[in-house]
Amino acid sequence: GENVEQHPSTLSVQEGDSAVIKCTYSDSASNYFPWYKQELGKRPQLIIDIRSNVGEKKDQRIAVTLNKTAKHFSLHITETQPEDSAVYFCAALDSNYQLIWGAGTKLIIKP
Amino acid sequence: EAQVTQNPRYLITVTGKKLTVTCSQNMNHEYMSWYRQDPGLGLRQIYYSMNVEVTDKGDVPEGYKVSRKEKRNFPLILESPSPNQTSLYFCASSHGGTDTQYFGPGTRLTVL
């Protein structure tokens, strides 16, 4: 079955710098890759997603890239701000329509 | 207001005492899921349902049951809870597998 690995587990960046979180997946049939943000004590919320027919998608300071050949996708956050501090989860939808999740990355924005 | 609700939000119980956590959504979503979240392990899917009367096992279904008799409700049943089921539980719903999942507020369960 599908397996999703996410790195790093913790990422600390200076405010204003960029942050990159990477995920790899194993099932080449996976075709949907969302990213969720979970602030402390709150529920996860979708921030961006990408489908397998697209290589990159942007939404203001957030972008996701997908490399189907290498089976990895990445979240890029530019000009980081204090409110970006949270845990970020990647996920991949497998051929059984089950969403398989990465273990999460705790992003810390240093002032 | 479009939302996913879960009840109870907090529950402390004892080993072996059957319990049900309810989940309800008012967005007419076909797809519903239950997750448990434990420190360092991220979100692990327990069960999911692509429509009424259709349920499938996720990664960690042992010790849990679900039912989907109506589109809006997807209760999680622990027939005989054990301490290793102490966790934060989230219910989520979406139109389909490739659509935004909307999460409920979470249920923090402690089994003594």
PDB file of C-alpha atoms in Angstrom:
ATOM      1  CA  GLY A   1       0.000   0.000   0.000  1.00  0.00           C
ATOM      2  CA  GLU A   2       0.840   3.665  -0.103  1.00  0.00           C
ATOM      3  CA  ASN A   3       3.483   5.032   2.251  1.00  0.00           C
ATOM      4  CA  VAL A   4       4.186   8.741   2.730  1.00  0.00           C
ATOM      5  CA  GLU A   5       7.389  10.006   4.315  1.00  0.00           C
ATOM      6  CA  GLN A   6       7.731  13.627   5.374  1.00  0.00           C
ATOM      7  CA  HIS A   7      10.891  15.589   6.192  1.00  0.00           C
ATOM      8  CA  PRO A   8      12.029  17.323   8.250  1.00  0.00           C
ATOM      9  CA  SER A   9      10.089  16.606  11.423  1.00  0.00           C
ATOM     10  CA  THR A  10      10.993  20.046  12.768  1.00  0.00           C
ATOM     11  CA  LEU A  11      12.012  23.127  10.799  1.00  0.00           C
ATOM     12  CA  SER A  12      13.113  26.409  12.308  1.00  0.00           C
ATOM     13  CA  VAL A  13      13.493  29.438  10.042  1.00  0.00           C
ATOM     14  CA  GLN A  14      14.032  33.141  10.533  1.00  0.00           C
ATOM     15  CA  GLU A  15      11.008  35.329   9.930  1.00  0.00           C
ATOM     16  CA  GLY A  16      11.051  36.491   6.330  1.00  0.00           C
ATOM     17  CA  ASP A  17      13.036  33.505   5.069  1.00  0.00           C
ATOM     18  CA  SER A  18      11.612  30.628   3.038  1.00  0.00           C
ATOM     19  CA  ALA A  19      10.631  27.199   4.320  1.00  0.00           C
ATOM     20  CA  VAL A  20      10.523  23.966   2.340  1.00  0.00           C
ATOM     21  CA  ILE A  21       8.950  20.710   3.485  1.00  0.00           C
ATOM     22  CA  LYS A  22       9.346  17.544   1.427  1.00  0.00           C
ATOM     23  CA  CYS A  23       7.291  14.393   1.103  1.00  0.00           C
ATOM     24  CA  THR A  24       7.819  11.178  -0.812  1.00  0.00           C
ATOM     25  CA  TYR A  25       5.202   8.587  -1.677  1.00  0.00           C
ATOM     26  CA  SER A  26       5.383   5.008  -2.884  1.00  0.00           C
ATOM     27  CA  ASP A  27       2.186   4.338  -4.897  1.00  0.00           C
ATOM     28  CA  SER A  28       2.663   5.536  -8.471  1.00  0.00           C
ATOM     29  CA  ALA A  29      -1.140   5.446  -8.909  1.00  0.00           C
ATOM     30  CA  SER A  30      -1.616   8.233  -6.343  1.00  0.00           C
ATOM     31  CA  ASN A  31      -3.022  11.305  -8.050  1.00  0.00           C
ATOM     32  CA  TYR A  32      -3.983  13.812  -5.371  1.00  0.00           C
ATOM     33  CA  PHE A  33      -1.647  15.473  -2.867  1.00  0.00           C
ATOM     34  CA  PRO A  34      -3.009  17.926  -0.291  1.00  0.00           C
ATOM     35  CA  TRP A  35      -1.193  19.890   2.391  1.00  0.00           C
ATOM     36  CA  TYR A  36      -2.854  20.665   5.717  1.00  0.00           C
ATOM     37  CA  LYS A  37      -1.858  23.125   8.418  1.00  0.00           C
ATOM     38  CA  GLN A  38      -2.655  22.500  12.072  1.00  0.00           C
ATOM     39  CA  GLU A  39      -2.191  25.312  14.548  1.00  0.00           C
ATOM     40  CA  LEU A  40      -1.732  24.452  18.189  1.00  0.00           C
ATOM     41  CA  GLY A  41      -4.936  23.135  19.710  1.00  0.00           C
ATOM     42  CA  LYS A  42      -6.895  23.435  16.469  1.00  0.00           C
ATOM     43  CA  ARG A  43      -8.115  21.152  13.740  1.00  0.00           C
ATOM     44  CA  PRO A  44      -6.180  20.593  10.487  1.00  0.00           C
ATOM     45  CA  GLN A  45      -7.137  22.846   7.586  1.00  0.00           C
ATOM     46  CA  LEU A  46      -6.309  22.512   3.905  1.00  0.00           C
ATOM     47  CA  ILE A  47      -3.869  25.144   2.677  1.00  0.00           C
ATOM     48  CA  ILE A  48      -3.091  23.908  -0.836  1.00  0.00           C
ATOM     49  CA  ASP A  49      -3.378  20.778  -2.942  1.00  0.00           C
ATOM     50  CA  ILE A  50      -2.125  19.502  -6.282  1.00  0.00           C
ATOM     51  CA  ARG A  51      -3.304  16.888  -8.710  1.00  0.00           C
ATOM     52  CA  SER A  52      -1.052  14.615 -10.710  1.00  0.00           C
ATOM     53  CA  ASN A  53      -1.646  16.377 -14.022  1.00  0.00           C
ATOM     54  CA  VAL A  54      -0.020  19.551 -12.674  1.00  0.00           C
ATOM     55  CA  GLY A  55       3.630  20.125 -11.767  1.00  0.00           C
ATOM     56  CA  GLU A  56       3.284  23.259  -9.659  1.00  0.00           C
ATOM     57  CA  LYS A  57       0.579  25.310  -7.996  1.00  0.00           C
ATOM     58  CA  LYS A  58       0.850  28.659  -6.221  1.00  0.00           C
ATOM     59  CA  ASP A  59      -1.371  30.574  -3.839  1.00  0.00           C
ATOM     60  CA  GLN A  60       0.188  33.836  -2.695  1.00  0.00           C
ATOM     61  CA  ARG A  61       3.154  32.895  -0.457  1.00  0.00           C
ATOM     62  CA  ILE A  62       2.511  29.170  -0.660  1.00  0.00           C
ATOM     63  CA  ALA A  63       3.441  26.843  -3.499  1.00  0.00           C
ATOM     64  CA  VAL A  64       3.484  23.100  -4.010  1.00  0.00           C
ATOM     65  CA  THR A  65       5.590  21.228  -6.556  1.00  0.00           C
ATOM     66  CA  LEU A  66       5.109  17.664  -7.703  1.00  0.00           C
ATOM     67  CA  ASN A  67       7.620  15.373  -9.368  1.00  0.00           C
ATOM     68  CA  LYS A  68       5.723  12.252 -10.444  1.00  0.00           C
ATOM     69  CA  THR A  69       8.782  10.516 -11.805  1.00  0.00           C
ATOM     70  CA  ALA A  70      10.648  10.799  -8.535  1.00  0.00           C
ATOM     71  CA  LYS A  71       7.411  10.423  -6.505  1.00  0.00           C
ATOM     72  CA  HIS A  72       7.956  13.431  -4.332  1.00  0.00           C
ATOM     73  CA  PHE A  73       6.168  16.681  -3.655  1.00  0.00           C
ATOM     74  CA  SER A  74       7.165  19.736  -1.671  1.00  0.00           C
ATOM     75  CA  LEU A  75       5.566  22.666   0.108  1.00  0.00           C
ATOM     76  CA  HIS A  76       7.270  26.046  -0.254  1.00  0.00           C
ATOM     77  CA  ILE A  77       6.425  28.990   1.981  1.00  0.00           C
ATOM     78  CA  THR A  78       8.090  32.293   1.122  1.00  0.00           C
ATOM     79  CA  GLU A  79       8.470  35.408   3.289  1.00  0.00           C
ATOM     80  CA  THR A  80       7.520  33.453   6.397  1.00  0.00           C
ATOM     81  CA  GLN A  81       5.533  35.201   9.105  1.00  0.00           C
ATOM     82  CA  PRO A  82       4.864  34.356  12.763  1.00  0.00           C
ATOM     83  CA  GLU A  83       1.385  33.077  11.896  1.00  0.00           C
ATOM     84  CA  ASP A  84       2.992  30.405   9.704  1.00  0.00           C
ATOM     85  CA  SER A  85       4.134  28.626  12.874  1.00  0.00           C
ATOM     86  CA  ALA A  86       2.195  25.353  12.957  1.00  0.00           C
ATOM     87  CA  VAL A  87       2.426  21.669  12.133  1.00  0.00           C
ATOM     88  CA  TYR A  88       2.139  20.911   8.425  1.00  0.00           C
ATOM     89  CA  PHE A  89       0.974  17.559   7.065  1.00  0.00           C
ATOM     90  CA  CYS A  90       1.293  16.225   3.557  1.00  0.00           C
ATOM     91  CA  ALA A  91      -0.927  13.426   2.266  1.00  0.00           C
ATOM     92  CA  ALA A  92      -1.429  11.275  -0.812  1.00  0.00           C
ATOM     93  CA  LEU A  93      -4.649   9.668  -2.052  1.00  0.00           C
ATOM     94  CA  ASP A  94      -4.027   6.057  -2.964  1.00  0.00           C
ATOM     95  CA  SER A  95      -5.807   3.903  -5.541  1.00  0.00           C
ATOM     96  CA  ASN A  96      -8.380   2.808  -2.906  1.00  0.00           C
ATOM     97  CA  TYR A  97      -9.339   6.447  -2.271  1.00  0.00           C
ATOM     98  CA  GLN A  98      -7.659   6.292   1.119  1.00  0.00           C
ATOM     99  CA  LEU A  99      -5.746   9.401   2.173  1.00  0.00           C
ATOM    100  CA  ILE A 100      -2.322   8.437   3.529  1.00  0.00           C
ATOM    101  CA  TRP A 101      -0.669  11.066   5.712  1.00  0.00           C
ATOM    102  CA  GLY A 102       2.895  12.054   6.465  1.00  0.00           C
ATOM    103  CA  ALA A 103       3.956  12.298  10.113  1.00  0.00           C
ATOM    104  CA  GLY A 104       3.984  16.093  10.094  1.00  0.00           C
ATOM    105  CA  THR A 105       6.538  18.925  10.231  1.00  0.00           C
ATOM    106  CA  LYS A 106       6.598  21.392  13.067  1.00  0.00           C
ATOM    107  CA  LEU A 107       7.484  24.768  11.564  1.00  0.00           C
ATOM    108  CA  ILE A 108       8.919  27.339  13.941  1.00  0.00           C
ATOM    109  CA  ILE A 109       9.281  30.943  12.791  1.00  0.00           C
ATOM    110  CA  LYS A 110      11.960  32.778  14.759  1.00  0.00           C
ATOM    111  CA  PRO A 111      11.457  36.532  15.208  1.00  0.00           C
TER     112      PRO A 111
ATOM    113  CA  GLU B   1     -23.073  27.432   8.816  1.00  0.00           C
ATOM    114  CA  ALA B   2     -21.255  24.566   7.083  1.00  0.00           C
ATOM    115  CA  GLN B   3     -19.593  22.435   9.707  1.00  0.00           C
ATOM    116  CA  VAL B   4     -18.571  19.071  11.079  1.00  0.00           C
ATOM    117  CA  THR B   5     -19.570  18.451  14.676  1.00  0.00           C
ATOM    118  CA  GLN B   6     -18.307  15.832  17.090  1.00  0.00           C
ATOM    119  CA  ASN B   7     -19.577  14.823  20.481  1.00  0.00           C
ATOM    120  CA  PRO B   8     -18.396  14.578  23.115  1.00  0.00           C
ATOM    121  CA  ARG B   9     -15.392  16.915  22.908  1.00  0.00           C
ATOM    122  CA  TYR B  10     -13.766  15.396  25.968  1.00  0.00           C
ATOM    123  CA  LEU B  11     -14.309  11.993  27.514  1.00  0.00           C
ATOM    124  CA  ILE B  12     -12.649  10.112  30.344  1.00  0.00           C
ATOM    125  CA  THR B  13     -13.747   6.506  30.639  1.00  0.00           C
ATOM    126  CA  VAL B  14     -12.599   3.163  31.974  1.00  0.00           C
ATOM    127  CA  THR B  15     -11.338   0.061  30.235  1.00  0.00           C
ATOM    128  CA  GLY B  16     -14.087  -2.053  28.723  1.00  0.00           C
ATOM    129  CA  LYS B  17     -16.931   0.431  28.894  1.00  0.00           C
ATOM    130  CA  LYS B  18     -18.474   0.761  25.446  1.00  0.00           C
ATOM    131  CA  LEU B  19     -18.620   4.254  24.030  1.00  0.00           C
ATOM    132  CA  THR B  20     -19.693   6.069  20.886  1.00  0.00           C
ATOM    133  CA  VAL B  21     -18.310   9.295  19.483  1.00  0.00           C
ATOM    134  CA  THR B  22     -20.756  10.947  17.148  1.00  0.00           C
ATOM    135  CA  CYS B  23     -19.868  12.846  13.986  1.00  0.00           C
ATOM    136  CA  SER B  24     -22.280  14.834  11.889  1.00  0.00           C
ATOM    137  CA  GLN B  25     -21.850  17.077   8.840  1.00  0.00           C
ATOM    138  CA  ASN B  26     -24.324  19.420   7.191  1.00  0.00           C
ATOM    139  CA  MET B  27     -22.567  19.824   3.833  1.00  0.00           C
ATOM    140  CA  ASN B  28     -24.084  16.803   2.052  1.00  0.00           C
ATOM    141  CA  HIS B  29     -20.639  15.255   1.741  1.00  0.00           C
ATOM    142  CA  GLU B  30     -20.279  11.697   0.495  1.00  0.00           C
ATOM    143  CA  TYR B  31     -16.820  11.004   1.976  1.00  0.00           C
ATOM    144  CA  MET B  32     -16.274  10.796   5.728  1.00  0.00           C
ATOM    145  CA  SER B  33     -13.297   9.638   7.791  1.00  0.00           C
ATOM    146  CA  TRP B  34     -12.155   9.043  11.312  1.00  0.00           C
ATOM    147  CA  TYR B  35      -8.577   9.755  12.395  1.00  0.00           C
ATOM    148  CA  ARG B  36      -6.631   9.440  15.561  1.00  0.00           C
ATOM    149  CA  GLN B  37      -3.765  11.788  16.319  1.00  0.00           C
ATOM    150  CA  ASP B  38      -0.960  10.833  18.655  1.00  0.00           C
ATOM    151  CA  PRO B  39       2.231  12.816  19.353  1.00  0.00           C
ATOM    152  CA  GLY B  40       4.922  12.050  16.781  1.00  0.00           C
ATOM    153  CA  LEU B  41       2.633   9.831  14.713  1.00  0.00           C
ATOM    154  CA  GLY B  42       0.635  12.420  12.824  1.00  0.00           C
ATOM    155  CA  LEU B  43      -2.867  11.600  11.645  1.00  0.00           C
ATOM    156  CA  ARG B  44      -3.729   7.943  11.204  1.00  0.00           C
ATOM    157  CA  GLN B  45      -6.931   6.982   9.473  1.00  0.00           C
ATOM    158  CA  ILE B  46      -9.130   4.532  11.364  1.00  0.00           C
ATOM    159  CA  TYR B  47     -12.033   4.057   8.947  1.00  0.00           C
ATOM    160  CA  TYR B  48     -13.420   5.902   5.975  1.00  0.00           C
ATOM    161  CA  SER B  49     -16.686   5.861   4.068  1.00  0.00           C
ATOM    162  CA  MET B  50     -17.205   6.886   0.465  1.00  0.00           C
ATOM    163  CA  ASN B  51     -20.992   6.849   0.775  1.00  0.00           C
ATOM    164  CA  VAL B  52     -23.957   5.520   2.736  1.00  0.00           C
ATOM    165  CA  GLU B  53     -23.562   1.854   3.699  1.00  0.00           C
ATOM    166  CA  VAL B  54     -19.983   1.803   2.353  1.00  0.00           C
ATOM    167  CA  THR B  55     -17.150   1.700   4.873  1.00  0.00           C
ATOM    168  CA  ASP B  56     -13.492   0.694   4.550  1.00  0.00           C
ATOM    169  CA  LYS B  57     -10.688   0.080   6.971  1.00  0.00           C
ATOM    170  CA  GLY B  58      -7.938   2.636   7.261  1.00  0.00           C
ATOM    171  CA  ASP B  59      -4.500   2.131   8.761  1.00  0.00           C
ATOM    172  CA  VAL B  60      -5.514   1.404  12.357  1.00  0.00           C
ATOM    173  CA  PRO B  61      -9.036  -0.118  12.467  1.00  0.00           C
ATOM    174  CA  GLU B  62      -8.448  -2.648  15.269  1.00  0.00           C
ATOM    175  CA  GLY B  63     -10.681  -2.021  18.256  1.00  0.00           C
ATOM    176  CA  TYR B  64     -13.017   0.344  16.403  1.00  0.00           C
ATOM    177  CA  LYS B  65     -16.308   0.035  14.541  1.00  0.00           C
ATOM    178  CA  VAL B  66     -18.174   2.507  12.374  1.00  0.00           C
ATOM    179  CA  SER B  67     -21.490   2.689  10.600  1.00  0.00           C
ATOM    180  CA  ARG B  68     -22.846   4.920   7.837  1.00  0.00           C
ATOM    181  CA  LYS B  69     -26.608   4.525   7.827  1.00  0.00           C
ATOM    182  CA  GLU B  70     -27.232   8.138   6.846  1.00  0.00           C
ATOM    183  CA  LYS B  71     -25.168  10.477   4.731  1.00  0.00           C
ATOM    184  CA  ARG B  72     -24.689  13.080   7.445  1.00  0.00           C
ATOM    185  CA  ASN B  73     -23.658  10.819  10.356  1.00  0.00           C
ATOM    186  CA  PHE B  74     -20.616   8.643  10.853  1.00  0.00           C
ATOM    187  CA  PRO B  75     -20.330   7.435  14.474  1.00  0.00           C
ATOM    188  CA  LEU B  76     -17.183   5.822  15.850  1.00  0.00           C
ATOM    189  CA  ILE B  77     -17.791   2.963  18.265  1.00  0.00           C
ATOM    190  CA  LEU B  78     -15.323   1.546  20.752  1.00  0.00           C
ATOM    191  CA  GLU B  79     -16.876  -1.714  21.956  1.00  0.00           C
ATOM    192  CA  SER B  80     -14.283  -2.372  24.657  1.00  0.00           C
ATOM    193  CA  PRO B  81     -11.933   0.602  25.028  1.00  0.00           C
ATOM    194  CA  SER B  82      -8.385   0.027  26.202  1.00  0.00           C
ATOM    195  CA  PRO B  83      -5.748   2.505  27.446  1.00  0.00           C
ATOM    196  CA  ASN B  84      -3.891   2.384  24.109  1.00  0.00           C
ATOM    197  CA  GLN B  85      -6.934   4.028  22.547  1.00  0.00           C
ATOM    198  CA  THR B  86      -6.301   7.162  24.556  1.00  0.00           C
ATOM    199  CA  SER B  87      -5.885   9.745  21.833  1.00  0.00           C
ATOM    200  CA  LEU B  88      -7.245  12.811  20.056  1.00  0.00           C
ATOM    201  CA  TYR B  89      -9.872  11.789  17.501  1.00  0.00           C
ATOM    202  CA  PHE B  90     -10.928  13.790  14.466  1.00  0.00           C
ATOM    203  CA  CYS B  91     -13.826  13.238  12.138  1.00  0.00           C
ATOM    204  CA  ALA B  92     -13.624  14.738   8.640  1.00  0.00           C
ATOM    205  CA  SER B  93     -15.837  14.993   5.596  1.00  0.00           C
ATOM    206  CA  SER B  94     -15.492  15.962   1.934  1.00  0.00           C
ATOM    207  CA  HIS B  95     -17.394  15.697  -1.325  1.00  0.00           C
ATOM    208  CA  GLY B  96     -14.983  13.085  -2.565  1.00  0.00           C
ATOM    209  CA  GLY B  97     -11.523  11.702  -1.990  1.00  0.00           C
ATOM    210  CA  THR B  98      -9.882  14.467  -4.019  1.00  0.00           C
ATOM    211  CA  ASP B  99     -11.678  17.345  -2.342  1.00  0.00           C
ATOM    212  CA  THR B 100     -10.961  19.448   0.721  1.00  0.00           C
ATOM    213  CA  GLN B 101     -11.502  17.543   3.941  1.00  0.00           C
ATOM    214  CA  TYR B 102     -13.281  19.531   6.622  1.00  0.00           C
ATOM    215  CA  PHE B 103     -12.348  18.443  10.097  1.00  0.00           C
ATOM    216  CA  GLY B 104     -14.452  18.427  13.209  1.00  0.00           C
ATOM    217  CA  PRO B 105     -13.148  20.075  16.400  1.00  0.00           C
ATOM    218  CA  GLY B 106     -11.726  16.844  17.800  1.00  0.00           C
ATOM    219  CA  THR B 107     -12.574  14.544  20.700  1.00  0.00           C
ATOM    220  CA  ARG B 108      -9.986  13.992  23.381  1.00  0.00           C
ATOM    221  CA  LEU B 109     -10.480  10.516  24.792  1.00  0.00           C
ATOM    222  CA  THR B 110      -8.766   9.142  27.885  1.00  0.00           C
ATOM    223  CA  VAL B 111      -9.197   5.463  28.765  1.00  0.00           C
ATOM    224  CA  LEU B 112      -8.107   4.568  32.292  1.00  0.00           C
TER     225      LEU B 112
END
